[in-house]
Each structure stands twice: as structure tokens, then as C-alpha cells.
Coordinates of C-alpha atoms in Angstrom, one line a residue:
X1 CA 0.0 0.0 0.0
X2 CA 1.2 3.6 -0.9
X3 CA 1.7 5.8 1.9
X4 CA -1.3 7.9 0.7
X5 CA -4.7 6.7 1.3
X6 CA -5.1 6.0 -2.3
X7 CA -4.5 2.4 -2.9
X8 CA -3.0 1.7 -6.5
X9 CA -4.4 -0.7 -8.8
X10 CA -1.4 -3.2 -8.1
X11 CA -2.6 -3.2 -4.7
X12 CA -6.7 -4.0 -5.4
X13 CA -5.8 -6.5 -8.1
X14 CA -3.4 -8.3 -5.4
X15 CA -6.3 -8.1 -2.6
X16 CA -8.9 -9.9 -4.8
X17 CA -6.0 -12.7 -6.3
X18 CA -5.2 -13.3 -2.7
X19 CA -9.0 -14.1 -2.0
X20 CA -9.3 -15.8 -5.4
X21 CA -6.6 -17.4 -6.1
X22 CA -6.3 -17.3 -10.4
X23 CA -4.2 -20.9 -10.4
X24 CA -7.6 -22.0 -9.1
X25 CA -9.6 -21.3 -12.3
X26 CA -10.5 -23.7 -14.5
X27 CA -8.0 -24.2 -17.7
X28 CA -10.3 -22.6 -20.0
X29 CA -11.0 -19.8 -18.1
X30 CA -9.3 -16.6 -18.3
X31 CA -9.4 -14.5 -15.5
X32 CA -7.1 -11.5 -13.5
X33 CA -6.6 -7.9 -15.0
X34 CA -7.6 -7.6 -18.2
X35 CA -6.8 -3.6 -18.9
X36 CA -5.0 -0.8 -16.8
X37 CA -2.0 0.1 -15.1
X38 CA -0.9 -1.3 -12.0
X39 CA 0.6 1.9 -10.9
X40 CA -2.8 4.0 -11.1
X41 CA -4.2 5.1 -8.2
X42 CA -7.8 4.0 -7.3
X43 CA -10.5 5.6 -5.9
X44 CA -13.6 4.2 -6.7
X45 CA -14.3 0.1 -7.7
X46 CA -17.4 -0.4 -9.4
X47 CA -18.6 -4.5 -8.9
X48 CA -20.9 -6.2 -12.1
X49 CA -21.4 -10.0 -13.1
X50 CA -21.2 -9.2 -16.7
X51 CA -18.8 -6.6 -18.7
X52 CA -21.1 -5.5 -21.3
X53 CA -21.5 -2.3 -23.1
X54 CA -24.5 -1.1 -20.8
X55 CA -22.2 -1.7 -17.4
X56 CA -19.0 -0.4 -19.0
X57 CA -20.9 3.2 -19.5
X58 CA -22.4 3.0 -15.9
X59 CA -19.1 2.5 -14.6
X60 CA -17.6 5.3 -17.2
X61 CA -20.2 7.7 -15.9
X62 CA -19.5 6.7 -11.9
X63 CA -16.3 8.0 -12.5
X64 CA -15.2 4.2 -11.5
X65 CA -11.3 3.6 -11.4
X66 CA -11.5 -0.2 -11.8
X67 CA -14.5 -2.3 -12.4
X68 CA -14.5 -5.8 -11.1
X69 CA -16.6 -8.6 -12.9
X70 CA -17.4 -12.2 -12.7
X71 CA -17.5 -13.2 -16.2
X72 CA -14.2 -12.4 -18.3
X73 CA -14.7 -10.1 -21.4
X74 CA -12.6 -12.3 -23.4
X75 CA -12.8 -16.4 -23.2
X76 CA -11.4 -16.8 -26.7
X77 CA -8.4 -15.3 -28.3
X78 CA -9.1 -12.0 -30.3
X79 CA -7.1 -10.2 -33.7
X80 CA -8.7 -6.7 -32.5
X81 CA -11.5 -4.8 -30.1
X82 CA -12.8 -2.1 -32.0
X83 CA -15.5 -0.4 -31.5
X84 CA -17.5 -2.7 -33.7
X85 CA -18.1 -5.0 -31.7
X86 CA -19.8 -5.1 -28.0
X87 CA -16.4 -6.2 -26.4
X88 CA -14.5 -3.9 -28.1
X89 CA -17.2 -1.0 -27.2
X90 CA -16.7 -2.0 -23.5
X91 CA -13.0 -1.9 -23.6
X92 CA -12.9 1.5 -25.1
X93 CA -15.3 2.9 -23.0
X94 CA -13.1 2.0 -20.2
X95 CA -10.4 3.1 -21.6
X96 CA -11.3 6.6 -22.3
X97 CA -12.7 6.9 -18.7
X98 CA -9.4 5.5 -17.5
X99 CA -11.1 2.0 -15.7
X100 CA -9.5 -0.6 -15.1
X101 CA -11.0 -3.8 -16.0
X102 CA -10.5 -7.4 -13.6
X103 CA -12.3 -10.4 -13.7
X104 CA -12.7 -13.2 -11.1
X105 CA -14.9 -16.4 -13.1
X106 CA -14.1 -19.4 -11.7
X107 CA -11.5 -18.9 -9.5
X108 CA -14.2 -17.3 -7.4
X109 CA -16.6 -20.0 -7.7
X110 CA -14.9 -22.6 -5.4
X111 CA -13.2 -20.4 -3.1
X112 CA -14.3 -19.6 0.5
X113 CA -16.4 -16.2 0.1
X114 CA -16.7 -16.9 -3.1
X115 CA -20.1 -17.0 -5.5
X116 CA -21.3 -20.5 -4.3
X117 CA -20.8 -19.5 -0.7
X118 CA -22.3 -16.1 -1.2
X119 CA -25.6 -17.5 -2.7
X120 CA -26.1 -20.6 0.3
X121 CA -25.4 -17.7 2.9
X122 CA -27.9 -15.3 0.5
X123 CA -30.9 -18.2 1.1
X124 CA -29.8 -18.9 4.8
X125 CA -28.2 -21.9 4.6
X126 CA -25.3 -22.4 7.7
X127 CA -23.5 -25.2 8.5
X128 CA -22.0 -25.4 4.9
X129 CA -19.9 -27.6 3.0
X130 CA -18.7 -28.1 -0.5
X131 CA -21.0 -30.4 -2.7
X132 CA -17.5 -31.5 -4.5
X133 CA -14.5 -30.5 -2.0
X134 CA -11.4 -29.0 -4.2
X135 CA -8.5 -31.4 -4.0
X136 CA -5.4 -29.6 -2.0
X137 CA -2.2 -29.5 -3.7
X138 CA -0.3 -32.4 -4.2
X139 CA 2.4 -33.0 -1.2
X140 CA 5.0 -35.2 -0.7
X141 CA 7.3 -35.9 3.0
X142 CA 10.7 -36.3 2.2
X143 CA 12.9 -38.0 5.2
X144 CA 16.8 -37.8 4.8
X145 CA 19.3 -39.2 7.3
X146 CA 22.3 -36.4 8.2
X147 CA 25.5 -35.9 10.2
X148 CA 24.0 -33.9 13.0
X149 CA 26.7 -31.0 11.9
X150 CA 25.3 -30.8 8.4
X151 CA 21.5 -30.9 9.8
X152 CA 21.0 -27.3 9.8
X153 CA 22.5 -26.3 6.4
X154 CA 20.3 -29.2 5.2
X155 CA 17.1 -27.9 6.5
X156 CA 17.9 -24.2 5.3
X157 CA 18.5 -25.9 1.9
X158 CA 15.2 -27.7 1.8
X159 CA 13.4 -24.3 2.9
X160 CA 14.8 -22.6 -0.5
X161 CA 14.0 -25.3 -2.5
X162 CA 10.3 -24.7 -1.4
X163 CA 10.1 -27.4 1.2
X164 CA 8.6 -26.8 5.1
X165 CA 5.4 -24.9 3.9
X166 CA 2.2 -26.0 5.9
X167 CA -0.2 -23.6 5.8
X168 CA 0.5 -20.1 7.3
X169 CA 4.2 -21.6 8.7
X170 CA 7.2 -21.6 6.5
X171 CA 10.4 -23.7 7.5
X172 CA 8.9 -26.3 9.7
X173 CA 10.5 -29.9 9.9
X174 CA 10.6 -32.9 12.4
X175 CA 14.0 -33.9 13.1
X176 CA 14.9 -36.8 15.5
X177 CA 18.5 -38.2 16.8
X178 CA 19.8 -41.7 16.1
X179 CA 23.0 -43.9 15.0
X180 CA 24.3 -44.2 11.7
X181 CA 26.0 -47.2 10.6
X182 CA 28.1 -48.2 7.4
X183 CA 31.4 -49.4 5.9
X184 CA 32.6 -47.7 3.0
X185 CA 33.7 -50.4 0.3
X186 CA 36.9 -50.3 -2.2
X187 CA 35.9 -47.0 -4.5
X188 CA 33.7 -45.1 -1.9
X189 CA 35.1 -41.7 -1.0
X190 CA 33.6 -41.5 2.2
X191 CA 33.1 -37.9 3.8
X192 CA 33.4 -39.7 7.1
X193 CA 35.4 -42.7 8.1
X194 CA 37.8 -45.2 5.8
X195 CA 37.5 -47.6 3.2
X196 CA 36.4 -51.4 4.9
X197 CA 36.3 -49.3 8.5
X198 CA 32.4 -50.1 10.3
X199 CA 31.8 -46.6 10.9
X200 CA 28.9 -45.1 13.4
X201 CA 28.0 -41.6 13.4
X202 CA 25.5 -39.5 15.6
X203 CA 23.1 -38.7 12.7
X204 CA 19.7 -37.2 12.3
X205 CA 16.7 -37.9 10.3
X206 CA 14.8 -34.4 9.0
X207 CA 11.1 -35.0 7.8
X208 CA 9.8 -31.7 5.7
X209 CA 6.9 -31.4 3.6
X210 CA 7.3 -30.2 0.1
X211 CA 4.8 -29.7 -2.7
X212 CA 4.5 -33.2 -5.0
X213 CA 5.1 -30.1 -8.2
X214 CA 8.7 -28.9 -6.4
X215 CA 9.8 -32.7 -5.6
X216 CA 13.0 -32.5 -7.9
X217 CA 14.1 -29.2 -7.2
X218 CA 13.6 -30.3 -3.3
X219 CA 15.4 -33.5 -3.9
X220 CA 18.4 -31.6 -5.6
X221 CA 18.8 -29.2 -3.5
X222 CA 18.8 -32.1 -0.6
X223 CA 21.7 -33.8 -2.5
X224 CA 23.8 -30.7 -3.3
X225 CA 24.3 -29.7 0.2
X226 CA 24.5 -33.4 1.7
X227 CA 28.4 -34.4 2.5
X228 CA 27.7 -38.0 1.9
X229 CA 28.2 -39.4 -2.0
X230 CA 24.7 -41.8 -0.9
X231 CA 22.5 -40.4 1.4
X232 CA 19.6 -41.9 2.4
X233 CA 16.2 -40.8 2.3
X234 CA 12.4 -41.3 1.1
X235 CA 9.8 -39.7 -0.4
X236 CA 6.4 -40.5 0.3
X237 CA 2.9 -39.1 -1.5
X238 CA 0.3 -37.9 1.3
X239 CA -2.8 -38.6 0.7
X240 CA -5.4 -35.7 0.4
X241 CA -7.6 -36.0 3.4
X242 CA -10.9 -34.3 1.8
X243 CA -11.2 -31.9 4.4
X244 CA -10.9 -28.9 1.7
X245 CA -13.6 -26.1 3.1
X246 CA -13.1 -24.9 -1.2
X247 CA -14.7 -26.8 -3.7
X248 CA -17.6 -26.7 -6.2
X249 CA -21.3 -25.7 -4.5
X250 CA -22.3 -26.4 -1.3
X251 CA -25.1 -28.2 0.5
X252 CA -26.0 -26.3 4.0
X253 CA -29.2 -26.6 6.1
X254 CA -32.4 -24.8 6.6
X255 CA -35.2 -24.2 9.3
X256 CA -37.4 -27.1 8.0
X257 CA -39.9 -25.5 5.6
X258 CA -42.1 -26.5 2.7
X259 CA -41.0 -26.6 -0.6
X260 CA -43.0 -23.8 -1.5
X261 CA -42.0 -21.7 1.4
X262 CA -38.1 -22.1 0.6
X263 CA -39.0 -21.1 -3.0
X264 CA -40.6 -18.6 -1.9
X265 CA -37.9 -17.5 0.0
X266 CA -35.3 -17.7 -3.2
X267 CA -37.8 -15.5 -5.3
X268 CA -37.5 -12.8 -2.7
X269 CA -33.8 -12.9 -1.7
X270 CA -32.8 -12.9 -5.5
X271 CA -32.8 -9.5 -7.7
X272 CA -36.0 -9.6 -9.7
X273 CA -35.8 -11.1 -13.6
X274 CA -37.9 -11.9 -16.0
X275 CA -36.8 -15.6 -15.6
X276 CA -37.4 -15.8 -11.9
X277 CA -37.4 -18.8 -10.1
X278 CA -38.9 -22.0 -11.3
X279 CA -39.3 -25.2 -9.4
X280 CA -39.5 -29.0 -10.1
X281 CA -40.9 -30.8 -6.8
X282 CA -44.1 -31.5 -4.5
X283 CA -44.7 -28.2 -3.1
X284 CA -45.2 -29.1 0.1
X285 CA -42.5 -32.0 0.7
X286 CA -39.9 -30.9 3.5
X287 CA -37.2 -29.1 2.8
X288 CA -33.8 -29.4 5.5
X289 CA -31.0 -29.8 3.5
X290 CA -30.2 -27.2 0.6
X291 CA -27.3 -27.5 -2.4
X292 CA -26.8 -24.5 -4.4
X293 CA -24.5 -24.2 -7.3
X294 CA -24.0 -20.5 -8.8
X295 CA -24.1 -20.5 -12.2
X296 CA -24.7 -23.1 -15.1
X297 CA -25.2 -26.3 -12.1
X298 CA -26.5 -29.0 -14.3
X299 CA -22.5 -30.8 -14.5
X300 CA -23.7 -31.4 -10.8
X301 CA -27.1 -33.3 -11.1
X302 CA -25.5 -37.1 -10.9
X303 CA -23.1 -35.8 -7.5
X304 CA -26.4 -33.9 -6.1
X305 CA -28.9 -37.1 -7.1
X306 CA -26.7 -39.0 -5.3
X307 CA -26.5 -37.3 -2.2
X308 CA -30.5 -37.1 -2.4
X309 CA -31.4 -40.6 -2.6
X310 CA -32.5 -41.3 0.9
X311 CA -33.2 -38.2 2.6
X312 CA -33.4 -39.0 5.8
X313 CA -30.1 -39.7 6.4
X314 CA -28.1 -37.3 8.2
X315 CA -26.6 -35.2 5.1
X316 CA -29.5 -36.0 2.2
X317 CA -30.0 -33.5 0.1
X318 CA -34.1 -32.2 -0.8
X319 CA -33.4 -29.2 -3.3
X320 CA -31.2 -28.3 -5.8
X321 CA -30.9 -24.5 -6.5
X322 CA -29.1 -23.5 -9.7
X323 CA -29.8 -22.2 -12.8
X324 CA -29.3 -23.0 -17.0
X325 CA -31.1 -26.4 -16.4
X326 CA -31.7 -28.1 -19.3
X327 CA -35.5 -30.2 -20.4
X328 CA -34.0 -33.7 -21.0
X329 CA -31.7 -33.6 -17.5
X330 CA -34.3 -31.5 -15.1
X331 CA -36.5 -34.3 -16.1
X332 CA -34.4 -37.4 -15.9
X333 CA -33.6 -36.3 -12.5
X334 CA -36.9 -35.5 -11.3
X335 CA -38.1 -38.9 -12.4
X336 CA -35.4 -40.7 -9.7
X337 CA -37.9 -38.7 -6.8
X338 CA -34.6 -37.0 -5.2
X339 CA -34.3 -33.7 -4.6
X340 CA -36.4 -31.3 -6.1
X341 CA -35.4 -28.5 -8.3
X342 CA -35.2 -24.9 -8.4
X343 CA -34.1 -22.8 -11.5
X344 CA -33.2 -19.3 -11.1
X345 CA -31.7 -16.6 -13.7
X346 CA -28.0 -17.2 -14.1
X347 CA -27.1 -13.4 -13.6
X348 CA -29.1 -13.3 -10.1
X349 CA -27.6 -16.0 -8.6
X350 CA -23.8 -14.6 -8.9
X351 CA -25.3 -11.4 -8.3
X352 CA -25.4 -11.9 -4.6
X353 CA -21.4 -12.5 -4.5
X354 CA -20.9 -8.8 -5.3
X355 CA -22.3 -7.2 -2.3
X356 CA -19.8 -10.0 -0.2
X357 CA -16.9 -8.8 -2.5
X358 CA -17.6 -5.2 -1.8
X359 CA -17.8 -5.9 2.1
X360 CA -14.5 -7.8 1.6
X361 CA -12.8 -4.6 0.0
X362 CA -14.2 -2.0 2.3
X363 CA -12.9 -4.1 5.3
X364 CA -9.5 -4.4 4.0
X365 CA -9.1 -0.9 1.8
X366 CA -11.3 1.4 3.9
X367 CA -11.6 -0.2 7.4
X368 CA -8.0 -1.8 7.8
X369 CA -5.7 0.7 5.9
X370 CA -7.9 3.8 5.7
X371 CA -7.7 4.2 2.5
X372 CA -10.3 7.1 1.2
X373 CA -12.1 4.5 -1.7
X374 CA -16.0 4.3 -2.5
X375 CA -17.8 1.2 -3.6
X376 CA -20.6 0.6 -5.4
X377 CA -22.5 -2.4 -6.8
X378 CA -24.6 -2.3 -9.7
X379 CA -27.7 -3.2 -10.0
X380 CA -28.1 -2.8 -13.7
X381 CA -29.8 -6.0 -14.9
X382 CA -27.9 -7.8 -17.8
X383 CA -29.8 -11.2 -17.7
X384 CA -30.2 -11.7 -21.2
X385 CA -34.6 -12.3 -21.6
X386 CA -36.0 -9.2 -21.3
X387 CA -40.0 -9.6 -21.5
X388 CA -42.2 -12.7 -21.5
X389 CA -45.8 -12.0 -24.1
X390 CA -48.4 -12.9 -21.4
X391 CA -47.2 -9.9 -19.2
X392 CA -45.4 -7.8 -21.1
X393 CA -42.8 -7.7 -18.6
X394 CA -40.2 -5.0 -19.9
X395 CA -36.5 -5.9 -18.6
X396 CA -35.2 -4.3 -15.7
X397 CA -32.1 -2.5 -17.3
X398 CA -32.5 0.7 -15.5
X399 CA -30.3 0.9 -12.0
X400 CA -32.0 -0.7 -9.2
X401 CA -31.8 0.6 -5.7
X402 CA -31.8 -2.3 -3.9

């Protein structure tokens, strides 16, 4: 953070990464900053799900510094962005107003705080949990056997080589004291003893942790500071306990209700669209247990289904709340009698991870480091169905005050 209580670009861009971590997205996705200057100063963020034309001139006419959105402007590579086209109309609108553009997709969808979260906590759901837990970085414990006057340059060593991280704690190892025992044989150049001499020295072994993706820069750096020409140790793979609180979805519980009085409850906690919120299910079977997926959920129907089947155990799933489902799998699963179904508008559901983004931002900008920044979340409407014939519903473009 600068010394004045304008926070630059560089430092709002590192804020949200740190949150949402972009090695988390997906392959496909393409996420982080997608136009302005690190160095600028900002003074007011502007939050959106979508980067269109419509929300680029809001933010233009805010005066907004950076806009954060969900959904990237550009998924697929591009020759040009002129003003020709919608993308290239957003980018230059931000450009002349000097606005930053940074997206967060799905790098934000698994993480804690992120859009899944933000929608279960949006409907009242607590005691939460991923539907799928994320899988935690490959590790690996690496053992090594060591004179106890080498031990320390060893461990130092393993700590640059990107061993001893767990967690919030760099350099940690286990080391415990013991006997070594050999006889170097005709050809050995032993560091300690002679050739055909039984030798015992007051060794140690040193257990570190390492990341399974840094194992042969750990294991060189281990041999290039080790006096012996074999030293022994091991490498074992840990397993991934699947106690990740990331992950895609989450199922949480609710105050038992109807099905109709939880749906209820999603129409009015949701922005208003003209899609609203449709449901699949007895309207009054009981409702306890809740997943939600933000976004396009229907990759999840087979995991949720089976959660579902028997809903009395401890942990069975009655509704599914998500949005984009299609005819031929909403039905399929409805025909198993799991969990019901409710459909909302994409654009609502991952509407209710701005106003947690924007808390996050003030806390950390505004309350933390006093910086003088001023939020705002829009409320501009960019789900794409904009009327239905029966009640010539117009769509809600105009700015909301919510």
C-alpha cells in the first residue's frame, strides 16, 4: 500500500488474487486484470457480473477507477477490439474513462467467500460444505538421514528449495537423533570414516513437507548440500484428506420449511428477472438440507442425485438451486424422486457475490488501511430475456436501488 490513502491498482488487483486465487480457475477460463495500469491510483471500484457495453458506460459515468466482474470479457483469443463490436465497445469505453478492468470467473466460484458461498449464505443456509471438496495441492514428506553437523544447512537448503510450507508456517520440519551405521567399500570416498572401516556416526533424520510439483528441485537441493556421496532418504505421497472447506457448490441446512416456502424465499432474496425462479418438486414436501450451485449447475445433477437418494439420512440433500437447467436432464432427474429442483436466472444467482466482494474490500481498503475508496455495486440488470408476451414484462435495465 502507498503511503497515501489512495491504494493503486497493483494493490486491489493483489487483494482480490489473494481471495481468489487465479491458479484456481478452470483451464479454460481466463481471468485476473484484463486492462490498466498497475501503478494507477484508485479511488472508486465499481462490482458487475457481466462486462457489457451497458455496465461499462455505468461504470464510465461513476467515475469508477477499476470495475470488477465475474464473467471475463474475453474467453477466446481475439485479432482486435474495435468499437465494432460489444467487447471492443466496452474496452474503449473503459479506456477513455481511465477504468480498469479485472475479472474473477471461476476462480471465485470454489473459493471460501466466493459465488457458491455467497448464494447458500444469500438463502440462509449455515453449517455449509462443498457439494465437490477441491482437491489440495499435491504433497509429498521427504525423510533424509544427516550428520548432526550438516543438519541445519540441510534444513535451510530444503526451505529454498520450497520445502517446510504448511499452511501459514514456513520452515517447519521434524528432526529426531539416532545412529548411523556403514562401511565404505573399495571406490567409496567417504566424507566420514575409511575404506572397509564399520563406521557409526551421531546422525539425524529431517522430515519436511514439500509440494509433490517442487519434488526434484527439493530432492536436488537435498543432494547438493549433503556431505555423503549416498544419502539416504524417502519420499512419500500424502494422501489428500478431503477436508478442503473450497470446492464446487455447497449443500447447508435450513429451518425445516415447505418446498414452497423455501422457494418462496429464493424469489425474494434474488434481484427480480424476468426468468425468476422455477421449481420441479411437491410443493409441500420438506425441505432441510439445501445445495446450491451459482451458475450453469447442471454438471452437478449425478453428484447432487446422489447425495439425495435417501433423505433421511443425516446429510440428504431435498433441493437443488441452480440455474441453465436443461428439459431432458431436469426431467431425468426428477423422475429418480430425489431432490427437487429450483431454476433461477444465471445473472441473479452470482449477483449476490458482489455485495460479499464489496464488504471484503471495504474491510481491507477502507476499514484496515484507511484508504479514502468508495464502492458501489450495480444493480443494472444484464440477464439476457428481457420480457415474457403474457405480461409484457419490460426488462429491468434501469439501475435498481436495492
Amino acid at each position: 500500500m502507498h503511503a497515501s490513502t489512495e491504494p493503486s491498482l497493483r494493490d486491489v488487483v493483489d487483494l482480490v488474487h489473494g481471495w481468489y486465487p487465479p491458479g484456481t480457475a478452470d483451464s479454460w477460463d481466463r481471468v485476473g486484470l484484463v486492462h490498466g495500469d498497475p501503478a494507477q491510483p484508485v479511488r472508486r471500484i465499481m462490482l458487475a457480473v457481466d462486462p457489457s457495453p451497458a455496465v461499462a458506460q455505468e461504470a464510465a459515468e461513476w467515475g469508477a477507477d477499476l470495475l470488477v466482474v465475474h464473467h471475463p470479457l474475453f474467453l477466446k483469443g481475439v485479432h482486435g477490439f474495435t468499437t465494432e463490436t460489444p467487447k471492443g465497445r466496452t474496452l474503449h469505453t473503459l479506456a477513455r474513462a481511465g477504468c480498469a478492468l479485472l475479472a474473477a470467473h471461476t476462480n471465485a466460484d470454489q473459493a471460501e467467500g466466493g459465488v457458491s458461498e455467497s448464494l447458500a449464505l444469500a438463502l440462509g443456509l449455515d453449517d455449509l460444505r462443498p457439494i465437490l471438496r477441491a482437491e489440495r495441492p499435491a504433497l509429498d514428506k521427504i525423510g533424509v538421514l544427516v550428520p548432526v553437523a550438516d543438519a541445519e544447512r540441510l534444513r535451510i537448503a530444503l526451505a529454498e528449495a520450497g520445502a517446510g510450507r504448511l499452511g501459514d508456517y514456513e520452515s517447519a520440519s521434524f528432526t529426531v537423533e539416532g545412529v548411523g551405521r556403514f562401511r565404505p567399500t573399495p571406490g567409496a570416498s567417504p566424507a566420514i570414516g575409511r575404506v572397509g572401516e564399520l563406521e557409526e556416526v551421531a546422525e539425524v533424520r529431517v522430515e519436511v513437507v514439500a509440494p509433490r510439483s517442487r519434488r526434484a528441485e527439493v530432492v536436488r537441493a537435498l543432494l547438493s548440500v549433503h556431505p555423503y556421496e549416498e544419502p539416504a532418504y524417502d519420499v512419500v505421497e500424502l494422501a489428500d484428506p478431503g477436508l478442503s472447506s473450497t470446492g464446487t457448490g455447497r449443500v447447508g441446512s435450513v429451518e425445516p420449511m415447505t418446498l414452497a416456502a423455501f422457494a418462496a424465499r429464493v424469489a425474494e432474496v434474488l434481484p427480480p428477472t424476468v426468468h425468476g425462479v422455477r421449481v420441479g418438486g411437491d410443493p409441500d414436501r420438506e425441505v432441510r438440507r439445501v445445495a446450491v450451485c451459482g451458475g450453469a449447475g447442471d454438471f452437478l445433477l449425478d453428484t447432487v442425485l446422489g447425495t439425495g437418494r435417501d433423505t433421511g439420512r443425516s446429510g440428504g440433500v431435498d433441493v437443488y438451486v441452480t440455474s441453465d437447467l436443461r428439459h431432458h436432464p431436469a426431467s431425468e432427474f426428477l423422475e429418480h424422486e430425489g431432490p427437487a429442483l429450483v431454476d433461477v436466472a444465471h445473472w441473479a444467482a452470482e449477483w449476490t457475490w458482489l455485495p460479499v466482494l464489496e464488504a471484503r474490500l471495504r474491510a481491507a481498503l477502507v476499514g484496515e488501511r484507511g484508504a479514502t475508496v468508495e464502492t458501489r455495486v450495480s444493480t443494472r440488470c444484464t440477464d439476457p430475456w428481457t420480457f415474457r408476451p403474457d405480461q409484457h414484462t419490460a426488462h429491468p435495465t434501469a439501475r435498481r436501488d436495492r
